[in-house]
Coordinates of C-alpha atoms and ligand atoms in Angstrom, one line a residue:
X1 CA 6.1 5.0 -9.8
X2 CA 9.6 4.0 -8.6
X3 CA 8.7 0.2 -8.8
X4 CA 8.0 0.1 -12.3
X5 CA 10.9 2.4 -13.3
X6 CA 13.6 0.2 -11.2
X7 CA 12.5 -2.7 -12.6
X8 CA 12.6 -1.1 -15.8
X9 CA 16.2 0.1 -14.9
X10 CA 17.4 -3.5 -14.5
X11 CA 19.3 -4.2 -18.0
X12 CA 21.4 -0.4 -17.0
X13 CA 21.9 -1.4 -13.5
X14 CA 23.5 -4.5 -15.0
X15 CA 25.5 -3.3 -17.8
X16 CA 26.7 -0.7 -15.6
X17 CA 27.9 -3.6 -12.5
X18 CA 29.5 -5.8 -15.4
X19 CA 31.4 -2.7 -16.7
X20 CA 31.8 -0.7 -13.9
X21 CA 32.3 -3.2 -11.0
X22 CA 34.0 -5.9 -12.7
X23 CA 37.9 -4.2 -11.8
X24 CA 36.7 -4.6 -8.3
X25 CA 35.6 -7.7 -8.1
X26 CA 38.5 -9.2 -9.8
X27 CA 40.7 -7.3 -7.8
X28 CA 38.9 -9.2 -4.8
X29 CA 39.1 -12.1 -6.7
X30 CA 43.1 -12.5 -7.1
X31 CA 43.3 -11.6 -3.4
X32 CA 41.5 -14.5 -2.5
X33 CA 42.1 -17.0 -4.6
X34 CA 45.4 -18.1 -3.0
X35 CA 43.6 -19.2 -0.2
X36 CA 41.1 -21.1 -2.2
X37 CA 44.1 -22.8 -3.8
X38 CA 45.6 -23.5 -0.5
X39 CA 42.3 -25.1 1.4
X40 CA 43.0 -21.8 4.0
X41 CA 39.3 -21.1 2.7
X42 CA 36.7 -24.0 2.8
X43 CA 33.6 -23.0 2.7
X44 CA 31.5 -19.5 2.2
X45 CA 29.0 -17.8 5.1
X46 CA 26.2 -15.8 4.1
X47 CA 24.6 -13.5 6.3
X48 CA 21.1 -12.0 4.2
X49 CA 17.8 -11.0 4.9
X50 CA 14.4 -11.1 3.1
X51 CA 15.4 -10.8 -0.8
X52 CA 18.8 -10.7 -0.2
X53 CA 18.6 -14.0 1.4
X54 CA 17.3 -15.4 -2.1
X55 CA 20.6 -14.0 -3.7
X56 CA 22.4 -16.1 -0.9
X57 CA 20.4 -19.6 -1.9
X58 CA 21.6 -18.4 -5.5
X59 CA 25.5 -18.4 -4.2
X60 CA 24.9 -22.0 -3.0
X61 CA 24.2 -23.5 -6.1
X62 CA 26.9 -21.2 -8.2
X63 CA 29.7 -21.5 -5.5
X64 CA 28.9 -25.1 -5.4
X65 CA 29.0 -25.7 -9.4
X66 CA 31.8 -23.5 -10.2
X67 CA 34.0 -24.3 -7.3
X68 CA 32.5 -26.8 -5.5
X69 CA 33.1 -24.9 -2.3
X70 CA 30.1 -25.4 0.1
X71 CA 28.1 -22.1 1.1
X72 CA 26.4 -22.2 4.8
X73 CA 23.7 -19.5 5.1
X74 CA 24.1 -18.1 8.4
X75 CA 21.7 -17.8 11.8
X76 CA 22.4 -14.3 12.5
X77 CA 20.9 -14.5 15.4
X78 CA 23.1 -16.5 17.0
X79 CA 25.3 -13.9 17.4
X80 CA 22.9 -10.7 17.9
X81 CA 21.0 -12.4 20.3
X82 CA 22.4 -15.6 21.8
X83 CA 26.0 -14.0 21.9
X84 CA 27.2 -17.1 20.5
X85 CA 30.1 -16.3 18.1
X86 CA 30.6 -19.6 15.9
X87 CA 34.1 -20.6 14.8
X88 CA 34.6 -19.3 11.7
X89 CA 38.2 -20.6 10.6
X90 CA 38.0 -21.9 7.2
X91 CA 34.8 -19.8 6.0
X92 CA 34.6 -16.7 3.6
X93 CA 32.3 -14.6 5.4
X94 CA 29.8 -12.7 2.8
X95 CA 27.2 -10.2 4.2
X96 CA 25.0 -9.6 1.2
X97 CA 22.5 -6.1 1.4
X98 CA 21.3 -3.4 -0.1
X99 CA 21.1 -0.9 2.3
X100 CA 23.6 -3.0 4.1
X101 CA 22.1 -1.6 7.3
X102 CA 20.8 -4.5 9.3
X103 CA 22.3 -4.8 12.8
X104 CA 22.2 -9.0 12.7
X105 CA 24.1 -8.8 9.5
X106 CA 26.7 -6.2 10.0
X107 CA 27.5 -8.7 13.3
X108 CA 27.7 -11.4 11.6
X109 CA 30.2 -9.8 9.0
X110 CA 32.4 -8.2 11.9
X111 CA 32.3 -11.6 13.8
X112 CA 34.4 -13.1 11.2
X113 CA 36.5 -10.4 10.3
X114 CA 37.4 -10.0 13.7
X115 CA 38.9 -13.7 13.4
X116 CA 40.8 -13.4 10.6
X117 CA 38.3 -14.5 8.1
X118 CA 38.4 -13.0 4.8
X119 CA 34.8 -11.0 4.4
X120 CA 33.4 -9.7 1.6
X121 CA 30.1 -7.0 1.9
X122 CA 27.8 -7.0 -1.4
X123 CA 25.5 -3.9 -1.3
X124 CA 24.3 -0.7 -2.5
X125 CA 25.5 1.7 0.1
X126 CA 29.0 1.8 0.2
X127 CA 29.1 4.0 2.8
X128 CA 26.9 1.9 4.9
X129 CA 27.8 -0.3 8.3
X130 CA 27.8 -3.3 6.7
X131 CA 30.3 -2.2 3.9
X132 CA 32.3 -0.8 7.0
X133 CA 32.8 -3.8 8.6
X134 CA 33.5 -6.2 6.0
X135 CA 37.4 -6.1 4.3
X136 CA 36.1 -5.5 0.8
X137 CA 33.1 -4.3 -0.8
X138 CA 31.5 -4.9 -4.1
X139 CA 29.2 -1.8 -4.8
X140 CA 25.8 -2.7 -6.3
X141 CA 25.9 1.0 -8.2
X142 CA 22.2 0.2 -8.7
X143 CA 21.1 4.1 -7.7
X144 CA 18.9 4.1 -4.8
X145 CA 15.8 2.1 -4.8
X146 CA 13.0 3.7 -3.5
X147 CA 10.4 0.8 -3.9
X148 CA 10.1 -0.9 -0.9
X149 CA 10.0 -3.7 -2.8
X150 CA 13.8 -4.7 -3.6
X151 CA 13.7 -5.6 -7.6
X152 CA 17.2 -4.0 -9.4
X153 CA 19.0 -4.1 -6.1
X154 CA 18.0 -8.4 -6.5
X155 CA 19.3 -9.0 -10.0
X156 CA 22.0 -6.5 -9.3
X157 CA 23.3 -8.9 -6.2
X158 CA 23.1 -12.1 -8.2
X159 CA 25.0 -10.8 -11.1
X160 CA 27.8 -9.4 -8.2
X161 CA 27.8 -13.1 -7.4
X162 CA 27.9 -14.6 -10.9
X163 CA 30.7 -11.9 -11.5
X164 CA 32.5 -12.9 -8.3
X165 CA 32.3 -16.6 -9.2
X166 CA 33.9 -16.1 -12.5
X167 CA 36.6 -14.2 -11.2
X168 CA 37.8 -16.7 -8.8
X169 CA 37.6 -19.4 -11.3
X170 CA 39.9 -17.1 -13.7
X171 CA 42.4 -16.6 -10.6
X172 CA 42.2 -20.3 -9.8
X173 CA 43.6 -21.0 -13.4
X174 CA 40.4 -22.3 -15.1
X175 CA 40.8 -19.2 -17.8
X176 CA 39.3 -20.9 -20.7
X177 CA 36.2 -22.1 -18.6
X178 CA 36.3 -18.3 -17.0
X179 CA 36.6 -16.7 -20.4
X180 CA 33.3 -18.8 -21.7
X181 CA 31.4 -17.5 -18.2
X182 CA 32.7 -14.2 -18.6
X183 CA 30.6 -14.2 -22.5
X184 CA 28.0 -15.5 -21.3
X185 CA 27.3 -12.5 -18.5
X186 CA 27.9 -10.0 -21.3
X187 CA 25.4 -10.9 -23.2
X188 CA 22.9 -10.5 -20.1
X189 CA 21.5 -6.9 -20.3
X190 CA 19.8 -7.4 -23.9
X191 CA 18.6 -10.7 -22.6
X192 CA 16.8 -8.3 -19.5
X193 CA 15.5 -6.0 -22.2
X194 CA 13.7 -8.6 -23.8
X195 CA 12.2 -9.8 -20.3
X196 CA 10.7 -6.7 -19.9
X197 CA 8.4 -7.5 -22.7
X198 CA 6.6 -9.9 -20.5
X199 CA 4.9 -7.1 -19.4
X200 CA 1.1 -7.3 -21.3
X201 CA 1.1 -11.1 -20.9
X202 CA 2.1 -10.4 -17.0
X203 CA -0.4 -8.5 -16.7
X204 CA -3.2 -10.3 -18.0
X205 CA -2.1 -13.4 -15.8
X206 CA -2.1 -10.9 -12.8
X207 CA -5.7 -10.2 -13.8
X208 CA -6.6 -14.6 -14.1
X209 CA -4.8 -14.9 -10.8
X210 CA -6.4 -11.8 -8.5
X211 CA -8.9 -13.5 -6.9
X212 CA -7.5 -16.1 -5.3
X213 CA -6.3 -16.2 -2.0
X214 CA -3.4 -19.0 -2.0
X215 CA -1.0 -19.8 -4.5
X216 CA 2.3 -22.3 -4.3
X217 CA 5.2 -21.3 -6.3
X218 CA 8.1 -24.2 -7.1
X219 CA 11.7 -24.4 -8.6
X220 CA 14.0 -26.4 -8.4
X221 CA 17.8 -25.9 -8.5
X222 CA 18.8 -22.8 -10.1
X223 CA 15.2 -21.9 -10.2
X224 CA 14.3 -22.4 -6.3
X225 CA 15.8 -18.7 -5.6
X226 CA 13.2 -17.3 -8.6
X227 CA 10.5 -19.5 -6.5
X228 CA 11.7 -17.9 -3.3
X229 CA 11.8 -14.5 -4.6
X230 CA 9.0 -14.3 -6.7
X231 CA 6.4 -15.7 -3.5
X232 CA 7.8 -12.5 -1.5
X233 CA 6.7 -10.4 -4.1
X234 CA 3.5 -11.8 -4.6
X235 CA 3.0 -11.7 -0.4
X236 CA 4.3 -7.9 0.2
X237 CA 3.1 -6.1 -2.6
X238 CA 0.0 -8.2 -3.4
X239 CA -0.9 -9.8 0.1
X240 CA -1.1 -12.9 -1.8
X241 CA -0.4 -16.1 0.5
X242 CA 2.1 -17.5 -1.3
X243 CA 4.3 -20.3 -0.5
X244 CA 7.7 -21.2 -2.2
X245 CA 9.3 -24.9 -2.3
X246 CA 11.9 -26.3 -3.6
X247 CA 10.1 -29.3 -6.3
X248 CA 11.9 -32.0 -4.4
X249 CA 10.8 -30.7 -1.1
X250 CA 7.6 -30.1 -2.5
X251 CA 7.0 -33.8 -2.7
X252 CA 7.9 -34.8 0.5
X253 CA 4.4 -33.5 1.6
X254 CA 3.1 -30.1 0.2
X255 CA 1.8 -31.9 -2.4
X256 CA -0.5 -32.6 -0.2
X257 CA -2.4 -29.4 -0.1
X258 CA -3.3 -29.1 -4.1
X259 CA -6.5 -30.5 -5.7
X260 CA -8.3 -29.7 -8.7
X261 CA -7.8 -26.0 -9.8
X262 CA -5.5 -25.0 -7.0
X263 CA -2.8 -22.4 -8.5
X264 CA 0.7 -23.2 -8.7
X265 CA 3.5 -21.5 -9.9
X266 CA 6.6 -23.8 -12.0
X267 CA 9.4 -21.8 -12.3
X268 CA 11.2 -23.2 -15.3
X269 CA 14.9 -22.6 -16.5
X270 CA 16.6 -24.9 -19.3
X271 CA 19.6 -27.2 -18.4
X272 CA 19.8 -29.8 -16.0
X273 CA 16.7 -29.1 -13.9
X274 CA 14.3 -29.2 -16.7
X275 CA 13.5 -33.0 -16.6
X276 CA 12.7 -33.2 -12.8
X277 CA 10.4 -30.0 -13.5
X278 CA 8.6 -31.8 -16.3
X279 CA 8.0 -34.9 -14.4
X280 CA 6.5 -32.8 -11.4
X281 CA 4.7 -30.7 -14.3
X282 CA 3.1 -33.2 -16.0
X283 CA 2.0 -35.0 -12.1
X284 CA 0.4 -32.0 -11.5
X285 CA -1.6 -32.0 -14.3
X286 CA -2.8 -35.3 -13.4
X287 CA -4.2 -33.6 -10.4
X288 CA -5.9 -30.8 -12.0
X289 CA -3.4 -28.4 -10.5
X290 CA -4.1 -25.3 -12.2
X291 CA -0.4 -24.7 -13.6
X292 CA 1.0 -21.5 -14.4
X293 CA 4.4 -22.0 -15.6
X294 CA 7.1 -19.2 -16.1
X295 CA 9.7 -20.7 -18.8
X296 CA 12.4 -19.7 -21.0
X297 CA 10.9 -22.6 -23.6
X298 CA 7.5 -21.9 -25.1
X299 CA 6.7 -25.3 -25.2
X300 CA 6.5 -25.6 -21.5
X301 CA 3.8 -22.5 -21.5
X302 CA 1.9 -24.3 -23.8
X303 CA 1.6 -27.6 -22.3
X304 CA 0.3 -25.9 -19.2
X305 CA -2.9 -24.0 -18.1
X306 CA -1.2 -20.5 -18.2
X307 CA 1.9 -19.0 -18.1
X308 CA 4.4 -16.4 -19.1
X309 CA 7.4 -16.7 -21.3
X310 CA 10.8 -15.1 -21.0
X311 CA 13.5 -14.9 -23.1
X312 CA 15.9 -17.9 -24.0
X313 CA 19.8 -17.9 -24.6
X314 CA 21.2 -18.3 -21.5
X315 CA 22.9 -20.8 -19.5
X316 CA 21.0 -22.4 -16.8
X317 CA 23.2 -20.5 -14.3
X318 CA 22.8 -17.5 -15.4
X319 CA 18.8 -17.7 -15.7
X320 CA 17.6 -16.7 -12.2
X321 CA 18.7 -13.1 -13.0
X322 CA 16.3 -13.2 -15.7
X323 CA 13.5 -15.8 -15.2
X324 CA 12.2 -13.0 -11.9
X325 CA 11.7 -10.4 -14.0
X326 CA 8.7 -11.6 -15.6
X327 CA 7.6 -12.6 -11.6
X328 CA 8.5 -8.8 -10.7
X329 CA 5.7 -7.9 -13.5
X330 CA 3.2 -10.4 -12.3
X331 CA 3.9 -9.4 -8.8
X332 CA 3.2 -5.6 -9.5
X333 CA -0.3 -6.5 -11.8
X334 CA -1.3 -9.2 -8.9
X335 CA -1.6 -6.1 -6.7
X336 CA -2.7 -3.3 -9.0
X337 CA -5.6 -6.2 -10.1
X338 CA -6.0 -6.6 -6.1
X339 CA -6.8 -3.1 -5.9
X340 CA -3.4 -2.6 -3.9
X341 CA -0.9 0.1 -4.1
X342 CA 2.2 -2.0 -4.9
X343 CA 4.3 1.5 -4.3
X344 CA 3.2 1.3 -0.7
X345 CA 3.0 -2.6 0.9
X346 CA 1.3 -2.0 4.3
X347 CA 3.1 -2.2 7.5
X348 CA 6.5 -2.6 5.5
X349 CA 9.4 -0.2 5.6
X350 CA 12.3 -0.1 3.1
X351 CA 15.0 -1.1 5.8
X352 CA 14.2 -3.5 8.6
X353 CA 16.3 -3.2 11.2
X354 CA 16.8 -6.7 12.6
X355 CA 18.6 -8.2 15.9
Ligands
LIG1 C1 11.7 -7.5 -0.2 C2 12.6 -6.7 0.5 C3 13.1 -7.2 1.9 C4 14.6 -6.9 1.9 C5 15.1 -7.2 3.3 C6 16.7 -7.1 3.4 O1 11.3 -6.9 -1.4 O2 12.9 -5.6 0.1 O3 12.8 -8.5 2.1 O4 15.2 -7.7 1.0 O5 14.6 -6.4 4.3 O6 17.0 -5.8 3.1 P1 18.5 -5.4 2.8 O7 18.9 -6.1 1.5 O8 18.6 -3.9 2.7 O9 19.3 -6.0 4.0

């Protein structure tokens, strides 16, 4: 039962990063904040794959907010397979893996650090090739996951981000504003404890949701990487077709595709998102859309078909590392009601090795 027990092992795996990887990470932190400063670094690359990716879409929005520098996700391909090496002057170049083993990635990552860039590797195997080829490393120290369903290692790499971000505001001089962050990430583990209790009502959604065969899941903001995330799990360990949108992109056709009693999936977080969410919330209604709604505020659950509840507290930038753990739960019941081993997703193995 490793999936269970990692996802279980998420509030450790966290206090442990925030204790035990914070030196590092601040250490990277006052290296590179001088170039910040200085405009030599303008914008942040990130090469990721599959769930790791959805830690990258959360770097956009955090990077963005915090330091208003712009974060590019990268096409590792044009470098693996159209040889094409883009001009990375300007860019912090951030490979972000667990088992930091993917070829495309670890090229990527050597690409810029070949020209000078400064490159940062976030993943669980320190000893891996990614961590190799970048100039510093922030270790995960989530313990291995055996899953092949990535849940600890996910949470793990967006906190290594939020911790990263709050570093580099502290070494660019914003200490009060740094100090507040810092707080609120301390207060996280408990916060994932309490998540976990989502479990029973998780489960009995699983159960209201098992026999369908499509299902759309939407955020917005801080919540589109929950969205992202959380329609993977439902698709690899549930074989669930499930397809995530941002809400805005959502209405520039998806929309489209949902009529009376059609599932959807509203991720929810407090803060600035919430209005556009209960606009699109309450237009779905209109349309019979069967909503589900995942929510830190009980008052969104209840104005919606179904739903699950997760613990409030938190600032809105700081919710995606706990508004998925209440989707890992779901995801994990979706397949057990399915019938499906979620320990075993057909055809999948725990590292891809991609080109
Ligand atoms: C999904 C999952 C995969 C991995 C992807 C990248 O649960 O595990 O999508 O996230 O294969 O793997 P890493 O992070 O090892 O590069």
């Amino acid at each position: 039962m490793s999936l269970r027990s990692e996802i279980a092992d998420q509030p450790a795996v966290a206090a442990r990063l925030i204790d035990q990887g914070s030196p590092a990470i601040d250490a990277i932190a006052t290296r590179l904040a001088g170039r910040i400063a200085s405009g030599e670094i303008r914008y942040v690359l990130i090469a990721a794959r599959g769930t790791s990716d959805h830690a990258a879409i959360y770097a956009q929005y955090l990077f963005g907010q915090r330091l208003r520098l712009p974060v590019a996700l990268a096409a590792p391909s044009l470098i693996s397979l159209y040889r094409t090496e883009l001009q990375l002057g300007g860019a912090l170049v951030i490979g972000i893996s667990q088992s930091g083993r993917s070829p495309d990635i670890v090229e990527t990552v050597a690409a810029g650090r070949r020209q000078g860039a400064p490159t940062i590797a976030i993943t669980n195997d320190p000893a891996s090739d990614l961590a190799a080829a970048a100039e510093d490393v922030i270790d995960l120290g989530a313990g291995p996951e055996l899953a092949v369903a990535a849940t600890k290692t996910y949470t793990a790499e967006l906190l290594a981000i939020a911790l990263l971000v709050t570093a580099l505001r502290d070494a660019l001089g914003e200490h009060a504003a740094a100090v507040a962050d810092r707080a609120a990430i301390d207060a996280l583990p408990p916060v994932l404890t309490a998540a976990l209790d989502t479990e029973a009502a998780a489960r009995d959604l699983a159960a209201r949701v098992a026999d369908r065969n499509r299902l759309i899941v939407v955020g917005r903001g801080y919540g589109y990487a929950t969205a992202r995330e959380l329609a993977l799990k439902a698709k690899e360990l549930a074989r669930l077709s499930a397809d995530p949108y941002s809400a805005a992109d959502f209405l520039h056709g998806p929309l489209a595709l949902v009529e009376p009693g059609f599932p959807l999936i509203l991720i929810r977080l407090s803060g600035d998102a919430a209005a556009d969410m209960d606009d699109l919330q309450a237009r779905l209604g209109e349309l019979g859309v069967e909503r589900i709604v995942i929510s830190d505020r009980a008052a969104d659950v209840d104005a919606a078909e179904a739903g699950l509840v997760y613990p409030r507290g938190l600032p809105e930038w700081l919710l995606p590392i706990v508004s998925i753990v209440p989707g890992q739960l779901f995801a994990m019941h979706l397949a057990i009601a399915r019938g499906i081993d979620p320990e075993e997703p057909r055809w999948l193995r725990k590292v891809t090795l991609t080109r």
